[in-house]
PDB file of C-alpha atoms in Angstrom:
ATOM      1  CA  UNK A  17     -29.280-105.393  33.616  1.00 42.00           C
ATOM      2  CA  UNK A  18     -29.252-103.168  30.509  1.00 47.00           C
ATOM      3  CA  UNK A  19     -32.223-102.794  28.188  1.00 56.00           C
ATOM      4  CA  UNK A  20     -30.671-104.984  25.482  1.00 56.00           C
ATOM      5  CA  UNK A  21     -30.029-107.695  28.070  1.00 54.00           C
ATOM      6  CA  UNK A  22     -33.624-107.420  29.289  1.00 57.00           C
ATOM      7  CA  UNK A  23     -34.827-108.285  25.791  1.00 58.00           C
ATOM      8  CA  UNK A  24     -33.050-111.647  26.002  1.00 53.00           C
ATOM      9  CA  UNK A  25     -35.184-112.438  29.059  1.00 58.00           C
ATOM     10  CA  UNK A  26     -38.372-113.956  27.613  1.00 58.00           C
ATOM     11  CA  UNK A  27     -40.304-113.124  30.788  1.00 58.00           C
ATOM     12  CA  UNK A  28     -39.481-109.440  30.306  1.00 63.00           C
ATOM     13  CA  UNK A  29     -39.836-109.515  26.550  1.00 66.00           C
ATOM     14  CA  UNK A  30     -43.332-110.986  26.419  1.00 73.00           C
ATOM     15  CA  UNK A  31     -44.741-109.555  29.629  1.00 81.00           C
ATOM     16  CA  UNK A  32     -47.580-107.148  28.713  1.00 84.00           C
ATOM     17  CA  UNK A  33     -46.725-105.075  31.791  1.00 89.00           C
ATOM     18  CA  UNK A  34     -43.552-104.007  29.938  1.00 89.00           C
ATOM     19  CA  UNK A  35     -45.369-103.011  26.757  1.00 94.00           C
ATOM     20  CA  UNK A  36     -45.519 -99.312  27.636  1.00 94.00           C
ATOM     21  CA  UNK A  37     -41.745 -99.300  28.200  1.00 93.00           C
ATOM     22  CA  UNK A  38     -41.140-100.969  24.847  1.00 94.00           C
ATOM     23  CA  UNK A  39     -43.495 -98.556  23.099  1.00 96.00           C
ATOM     24  CA  UNK A  40     -41.601 -95.578  24.522  1.00 96.00           C
ATOM     25  CA  UNK A  41     -38.403 -97.202  23.267  1.00 95.00           C
ATOM     26  CA  UNK A  42     -39.874 -97.327  19.748  1.00 96.00           C
ATOM     27  CA  UNK A  43     -40.619 -93.611  19.979  1.00 96.00           C
ATOM     28  CA  UNK A  44     -37.063 -92.958  21.165  1.00 96.00           C
ATOM     29  CA  UNK A  45     -35.660 -94.873  18.186  1.00 96.00           C
ATOM     30  CA  UNK A  46     -37.753 -92.754  15.850  1.00 96.00           C
ATOM     31  CA  UNK A  47     -36.647 -89.469  17.391  1.00 96.00           C
ATOM     32  CA  UNK A  48     -32.966 -90.333  17.771  1.00 96.00           C
ATOM     33  CA  UNK A  49     -32.537 -92.151  14.436  1.00 96.00           C
ATOM     34  CA  UNK A  50     -31.653 -95.370  16.277  1.00 95.00           C
ATOM     35  CA  UNK A  51     -32.876 -98.871  15.486  1.00 96.00           C
ATOM     36  CA  UNK A  52     -33.532-102.063  17.441  1.00 95.00           C
ATOM     37  CA  UNK A  53     -35.320-104.746  15.453  1.00 95.00           C
ATOM     38  CA  UNK A  54     -35.556-107.242  18.330  1.00 93.00           C
ATOM     39  CA  UNK A  55     -37.297-104.722  20.582  1.00 94.00           C
ATOM     40  CA  UNK A  56     -39.707-103.761  17.812  1.00 96.00           C
ATOM     41  CA  UNK A  57     -40.552-107.382  17.050  1.00 95.00           C
ATOM     42  CA  UNK A  58     -41.230-107.885  20.763  1.00 94.00           C
ATOM     43  CA  UNK A  59     -43.808-105.070  20.615  1.00 96.00           C
ATOM     44  CA  UNK A  60     -45.536-106.620  17.618  1.00 97.00           C
ATOM     45  CA  UNK A  61     -45.523-110.034  19.299  1.00 95.00           C
ATOM     46  CA  UNK A  62     -47.142-108.553  22.408  1.00 96.00           C
ATOM     47  CA  UNK A  63     -49.816-107.003  20.187  1.00 97.00           C
ATOM     48  CA  UNK A  64     -50.457-110.476  18.751  1.00 95.00           C
ATOM     49  CA  UNK A  65     -50.836-111.936  22.240  1.00 93.00           C
ATOM     50  CA  UNK A  66     -52.860-108.952  23.497  1.00 94.00           C
ATOM     51  CA  UNK A  67     -54.944-107.525  20.615  1.00 95.00           C
ATOM     52  CA  UNK A  68     -56.702-105.022  22.878  1.00 95.00           C
ATOM     53  CA  UNK A  69     -53.367-103.246  23.455  1.00 95.00           C
ATOM     54  CA  UNK A  70     -52.669-102.686  19.736  1.00 97.00           C
ATOM     55  CA  UNK A  71     -51.412 -99.176  18.951  1.00 97.00           C
ATOM     56  CA  UNK A  72     -51.618 -98.058  15.319  1.00 97.00           C
ATOM     57  CA  UNK A  73     -49.181 -95.161  15.771  1.00 96.00           C
ATOM     58  CA  UNK A  74     -46.485 -97.342  17.348  1.00 97.00           C
ATOM     59  CA  UNK A  75     -46.919-100.007  14.672  1.00 98.00           C
ATOM     60  CA  UNK A  76     -46.564 -97.348  11.972  1.00 98.00           C
ATOM     61  CA  UNK A  77     -43.310 -96.164  13.550  1.00 98.00           C
ATOM     62  CA  UNK A  78     -41.998 -99.738  13.658  1.00 98.00           C
ATOM     63  CA  UNK A  79     -42.772-100.259   9.970  1.00 98.00           C
ATOM     64  CA  UNK A  80     -41.145 -96.966   8.975  1.00 98.00           C
ATOM     65  CA  UNK A  81     -38.026 -97.826  10.970  1.00 98.00           C
ATOM     66  CA  UNK A  82     -37.917-101.234   9.287  1.00 98.00           C
ATOM     67  CA  UNK A  83     -37.948 -99.508   5.894  1.00 97.00           C
ATOM     68  CA  UNK A  84     -34.845 -97.577   6.895  1.00 97.00           C
ATOM     69  CA  UNK A  85     -32.994-100.897   7.156  1.00 97.00           C
ATOM     70  CA  UNK A  86     -33.577-102.086   3.595  1.00 97.00           C
ATOM     71  CA  UNK A  87     -32.320-104.208   1.844  1.00 96.00           C
ATOM     72  CA  UNK A  88     -32.565-106.371   4.972  1.00 96.00           C
ATOM     73  CA  UNK A  89     -35.842-108.270   5.404  1.00 96.00           C
ATOM     74  CA  UNK A  90     -36.951-106.458   8.573  1.00 97.00           C
ATOM     75  CA  UNK A  91     -39.951-104.862   6.861  1.00 98.00           C
ATOM     76  CA  UNK A  92     -41.299-108.230   5.725  1.00 97.00           C
ATOM     77  CA  UNK A  93     -40.768-109.707   9.203  1.00 97.00           C
ATOM     78  CA  UNK A  94     -42.721-106.875  10.806  1.00 98.00           C
ATOM     79  CA  UNK A  95     -45.485-106.959   8.197  1.00 97.00           C
ATOM     80  CA  UNK A  96     -46.043-110.685   8.789  1.00 96.00           C
ATOM     81  CA  UNK A  97     -46.731-109.998  12.475  1.00 97.00           C
ATOM     82  CA  UNK A  98     -49.596-107.579  11.747  1.00 97.00           C
ATOM     83  CA  UNK A  99     -53.012-109.099  11.125  1.00 95.00           C
ATOM     84  CA  UNK A 100     -54.863-108.371   7.890  1.00 95.00           C
ATOM     85  CA  UNK A 101     -57.496-106.159   9.522  1.00 95.00           C
ATOM     86  CA  UNK A 102     -54.882-103.785  10.928  1.00 96.00           C
ATOM     87  CA  UNK A 103     -52.993-103.794   7.629  1.00 97.00           C
ATOM     88  CA  UNK A 104     -56.025-102.180   6.036  1.00 96.00           C
ATOM     89  CA  UNK A 105     -56.034 -99.285   8.510  1.00 95.00           C
ATOM     90  CA  UNK A 106     -54.557 -95.865   7.910  1.00 94.00           C
ATOM     91  CA  UNK A 107     -51.670 -95.075   8.124  1.00 95.00           C
ATOM     92  CA  UNK A 108     -50.456 -98.692   8.076  1.00 97.00           C
ATOM     93  CA  UNK A 109     -51.955 -99.268   4.627  1.00 97.00           C
ATOM     94  CA  UNK A 110     -50.039 -96.269   3.232  1.00 97.00           C
ATOM     95  CA  UNK A 111     -46.756 -97.419   4.770  1.00 98.00           C
ATOM     96  CA  UNK A 112     -47.161-100.932   3.365  1.00 98.00           C
ATOM     97  CA  UNK A 113     -47.695 -99.375  -0.057  1.00 98.00           C
ATOM     98  CA  UNK A 114     -44.532 -97.298   0.331  1.00 98.00           C
ATOM     99  CA  UNK A 115     -42.657-100.460   1.289  1.00 98.00           C
ATOM    100  CA  UNK A 116     -43.946-102.277  -1.778  1.00 98.00           C
ATOM    101  CA  UNK A 117     -42.745 -99.440  -4.022  1.00 98.00           C
ATOM    102  CA  UNK A 118     -39.281 -99.499  -2.466  1.00 98.00           C
ATOM    103  CA  UNK A 119     -38.932-103.278  -2.566  1.00 97.00           C
ATOM    104  CA  UNK A 120     -39.901-103.309  -6.247  1.00 97.00           C
ATOM    105  CA  UNK A 121     -37.577-100.362  -7.003  1.00 97.00           C
ATOM    106  CA  UNK A 122     -40.317 -97.993  -8.150  1.00 98.00           C
ATOM    107  CA  UNK A 123     -38.408 -95.110  -6.631  1.00 98.00           C
ATOM    108  CA  UNK A 124     -40.010 -92.191  -8.461  1.00 97.00           C
ATOM    109  CA  UNK A 125     -43.468 -93.485  -7.504  1.00 98.00           C
ATOM    110  CA  UNK A 126     -42.255 -93.908  -3.910  1.00 98.00           C
ATOM    111  CA  UNK A 127     -41.203 -90.265  -3.589  1.00 98.00           C
ATOM    112  CA  UNK A 128     -44.464 -89.099  -5.136  1.00 97.00           C
ATOM    113  CA  UNK A 129     -46.505 -91.229  -2.738  1.00 97.00           C
ATOM    114  CA  UNK A 130     -44.402 -90.068   0.211  1.00 97.00           C
ATOM    115  CA  UNK A 131     -44.875 -86.431  -0.808  1.00 96.00           C
ATOM    116  CA  UNK A 132     -48.629 -87.005  -0.603  1.00 96.00           C
ATOM    117  CA  UNK A 133     -48.315 -88.529   2.885  1.00 95.00           C
ATOM    118  CA  UNK A 134     -45.559 -86.502   4.557  1.00 95.00           C
ATOM    119  CA  UNK A 135     -47.466 -86.544   7.832  1.00 95.00           C
ATOM    120  CA  UNK A 136     -46.341 -90.169   8.154  1.00 95.00           C
ATOM    121  CA  UNK A 137     -42.836 -88.948   8.943  1.00 95.00           C
ATOM    122  CA  UNK A 138     -43.841 -86.838  11.940  1.00 93.00           C
ATOM    123  CA  UNK A 139     -41.424 -87.784  14.722  1.00 90.00           C
ATOM    124  CA  UNK A 140     -39.284 -89.969  12.423  1.00 95.00           C
ATOM    125  CA  UNK A 141     -35.725 -88.610  12.166  1.00 95.00           C
ATOM    126  CA  UNK A 142     -33.498 -89.439   9.201  1.00 96.00           C
ATOM    127  CA  UNK A 143     -36.049 -91.490   7.272  1.00 97.00           C
ATOM    128  CA  UNK A 144     -35.511 -89.963   3.836  1.00 97.00           C
ATOM    129  CA  UNK A 145     -31.711 -90.166   3.948  1.00 97.00           C
ATOM    130  CA  UNK A 146     -31.900 -93.789   5.124  1.00 97.00           C
ATOM    131  CA  UNK A 147     -34.074 -94.574   2.106  1.00 98.00           C
ATOM    132  CA  UNK A 148     -31.596 -92.764  -0.136  1.00 98.00           C
ATOM    133  CA  UNK A 149     -28.826 -95.029   1.169  1.00 97.00           C
ATOM    134  CA  UNK A 150     -30.875 -98.045   0.098  1.00 98.00           C
ATOM    135  CA  UNK A 151     -31.526 -96.510  -3.328  1.00 98.00           C
ATOM    136  CA  UNK A 152     -27.809 -95.795  -3.726  1.00 97.00           C
ATOM    137  CA  UNK A 153     -27.126 -99.441  -2.869  1.00 97.00           C
ATOM    138  CA  UNK A 154     -29.498-100.544  -5.647  1.00 97.00           C
ATOM    139  CA  UNK A 155     -27.989 -98.077  -8.111  1.00 97.00           C
ATOM    140  CA  UNK A 156     -24.488 -99.259  -7.209  1.00 95.00           C
ATOM    141  CA  UNK A 157     -25.220-102.899  -8.031  1.00 94.00           C
ATOM    142  CA  UNK A 158     -27.335-102.148 -11.105  1.00 94.00           C
ATOM    143  CA  UNK A 159     -25.691 -99.414 -13.172  1.00 94.00           C
ATOM    144  CA  UNK A 160     -22.339 -98.745 -14.744  1.00 93.00           C
ATOM    145  CA  UNK A 161     -23.485 -95.331 -15.961  1.00 94.00           C
ATOM    146  CA  UNK A 162     -26.674 -93.445 -15.145  1.00 95.00           C
ATOM    147  CA  UNK A 163     -28.111 -90.188 -16.445  1.00 96.00           C
ATOM    148  CA  UNK A 164     -27.616 -87.370 -13.982  1.00 96.00           C
ATOM    149  CA  UNK A 165     -31.266 -86.341 -14.163  1.00 96.00           C
ATOM    150  CA  UNK A 166     -32.387 -89.925 -13.459  1.00 97.00           C
ATOM    151  CA  UNK A 167     -30.128 -90.282 -10.419  1.00 97.00           C
ATOM    152  CA  UNK A 168     -31.429 -87.005  -9.015  1.00 97.00           C
ATOM    153  CA  UNK A 169     -34.991 -88.175  -9.641  1.00 97.00           C
ATOM    154  CA  UNK A 170     -34.702 -91.626  -8.017  1.00 98.00           C
ATOM    155  CA  UNK A 171     -33.094 -89.980  -4.981  1.00 98.00           C
ATOM    156  CA  UNK A 172     -36.087 -87.708  -4.527  1.00 97.00           C
ATOM    157  CA  UNK A 173     -35.619 -84.831  -6.975  1.00 96.00           C
ATOM    158  CA  UNK A 174     -32.408 -83.626  -5.352  1.00 96.00           C
ATOM    159  CA  UNK A 175     -30.915 -80.235  -6.124  1.00 96.00           C
ATOM    160  CA  UNK A 176     -27.564 -80.094  -7.910  1.00 94.00           C
ATOM    161  CA  UNK A 177     -25.675 -79.474  -4.670  1.00 96.00           C
ATOM    162  CA  UNK A 178     -27.520 -82.233  -2.825  1.00 97.00           C
ATOM    163  CA  UNK A 179     -26.768 -84.670  -5.637  1.00 97.00           C
ATOM    164  CA  UNK A 180     -23.067 -83.805  -5.507  1.00 95.00           C
ATOM    165  CA  UNK A 181     -23.022 -84.693  -1.805  1.00 97.00           C
ATOM    166  CA  UNK A 182     -24.392 -88.195  -2.497  1.00 97.00           C
ATOM    167  CA  UNK A 183     -22.110 -88.678  -5.508  1.00 96.00           C
ATOM    168  CA  UNK A 184     -19.118 -87.780  -3.336  1.00 96.00           C
ATOM    169  CA  UNK A 185     -20.289 -90.128  -0.574  1.00 96.00           C
ATOM    170  CA  UNK A 186     -20.258 -93.103  -2.963  1.00 95.00           C
ATOM    171  CA  UNK A 187     -17.343 -92.047  -5.139  1.00 94.00           C
ATOM    172  CA  UNK A 188     -19.465 -91.565  -8.246  1.00 96.00           C
ATOM    173  CA  UNK A 189     -18.094 -89.214 -10.901  1.00 94.00           C
ATOM    174  CA  UNK A 190     -19.500 -87.351 -13.864  1.00 92.00           C
ATOM    175  CA  UNK A 191     -17.677 -88.644 -16.948  1.00 87.00           C
ATOM    176  CA  UNK A 192     -19.405 -86.546 -19.571  1.00 79.00           C
ATOM    177  CA  UNK A 193     -22.198 -84.026 -19.730  1.00 80.00           C
ATOM    178  CA  UNK A 194     -25.234 -85.526 -18.054  1.00 87.00           C
ATOM    179  CA  UNK A 195     -23.675 -88.972 -17.419  1.00 93.00           C
ATOM    180  CA  UNK A 196     -22.464 -90.331 -14.084  1.00 95.00           C
ATOM    181  CA  UNK A 197     -20.044 -93.255 -13.785  1.00 94.00           C
ATOM    182  CA  UNK A 198     -21.121 -95.655 -11.043  1.00 93.00           C
ATOM    183  CA  UNK A 199     -18.799 -98.643 -11.426  1.00 83.00           C
ATOM    184  CA  UNK A 200     -17.572-101.226 -13.858  1.00 68.00           C
ATOM    185  CA  UNK A 201     -19.958-104.097 -13.208  1.00 61.00           C
ATOM    186  CA  UNK A 202     -17.715-106.577 -15.040  1.00 60.00           C
ATOM    187  CA  UNK A 203     -14.836-105.824 -12.700  1.00 55.00           C
ATOM    188  CA  UNK A 204     -17.077-106.177  -9.656  1.00 50.00           C
ATOM    189  CA  UNK A 205     -18.094-109.694 -10.681  1.00 49.00           C
ATOM    190  CA  UNK A 206     -15.374-112.046  -9.479  1.00 54.00           C
ATOM    191  CA  UNK A 207     -15.468-115.627 -10.747  1.00 51.00           C
ATOM    192  CA  UNK A 208     -15.109-118.284  -8.109  1.00 54.00           C
ATOM    193  CA  UNK A 209     -13.574-121.681  -8.755  1.00 53.00           C
ATOM    194  CA  UNK A 210     -15.368-124.439  -6.897  1.00 51.00           C
ATOM    195  CA  UNK A 211     -13.266-127.502  -6.182  1.00 51.00           C
ATOM    196  CA  UNK A 212     -14.873-130.548  -4.640  1.00 53.00           C
ATOM    197  CA  UNK A 213     -12.605-133.128  -3.055  1.00 55.00           C
ATOM    198  CA  UNK A 214     -13.734-136.709  -2.550  1.00 53.00           C
ATOM    199  CA  UNK A 215     -11.459-138.977  -0.577  1.00 58.00           C
ATOM    200  CA  UNK A 216     -10.572-142.518  -1.712  1.00 52.00           C
ATOM    201  CA  UNK A 217     -12.657-144.207   1.015  1.00 57.00           C
ATOM    202  CA  UNK A 218     -15.785-142.420  -0.171  1.00 56.00           C
ATOM    203  CA  UNK A 219     -15.178-143.511  -3.775  1.00 49.00           C
ATOM    204  CA  UNK A 220     -14.588-147.112  -2.660  1.00 57.00           C
ATOM    205  CA  UNK A 221     -17.834-147.234  -0.677  1.00 58.00           C
ATOM    206  CA  UNK A 222     -19.794-145.807  -3.594  1.00 50.00           C
ATOM    207  CA  UNK A 223     -18.323-148.376  -6.018  1.00 53.00           C
ATOM    208  CA  UNK A 224     -18.962-151.215  -3.585  1.00 60.00           C
ATOM    209  CA  UNK A 225     -22.613-150.250  -3.087  1.00 56.00           C
ATOM    210  CA  UNK A 226     -23.200-150.113  -6.851  1.00 53.00           C
ATOM    211  CA  UNK A 227     -22.009-153.683  -7.394  1.00 55.00           C
TER     212      UNK A 227
END
């Protein structure tokens, strides 16, 4: 039975004897830039059932990995499984603050806060680029044009060459000095005609009941 299949076995998933194995798997995800939400939720659930086994470092890694999967709701799911007392502990408190900044699109403040807490990323591979993908997603659905300096800033004060790499990745072009064309939002909004069909029998029963 593979590891993914083991997670579908509730006896394995919620057996505290397997907690150390699951915790090592979290560390592997962090190092190898992989992600398994179900396994990470299983760890947090075991911490709920067995508070004495709670590991702050592992929980911090789970939260950081959840942030790499924005705009999905993984971060909120994980946060809800951590009791209030542990949420006030370092470094969990700092990570929750970073998550709040990202979810509310305060990107410049996020990078500043992250710069002041870079030790949080020890052992976490690919975190910053994963966050940049999320920011690019937000930019793509928000802007038609954006100032070049602003795009570089929200992506973490990128150099000119770094910015060109991300622009190329998303097909964004510089249309005039200092302006970058993202997309035509009007063209991306496609109207949808909704047609509701009611058969004759339904109409007859409605009319009969109203008499």
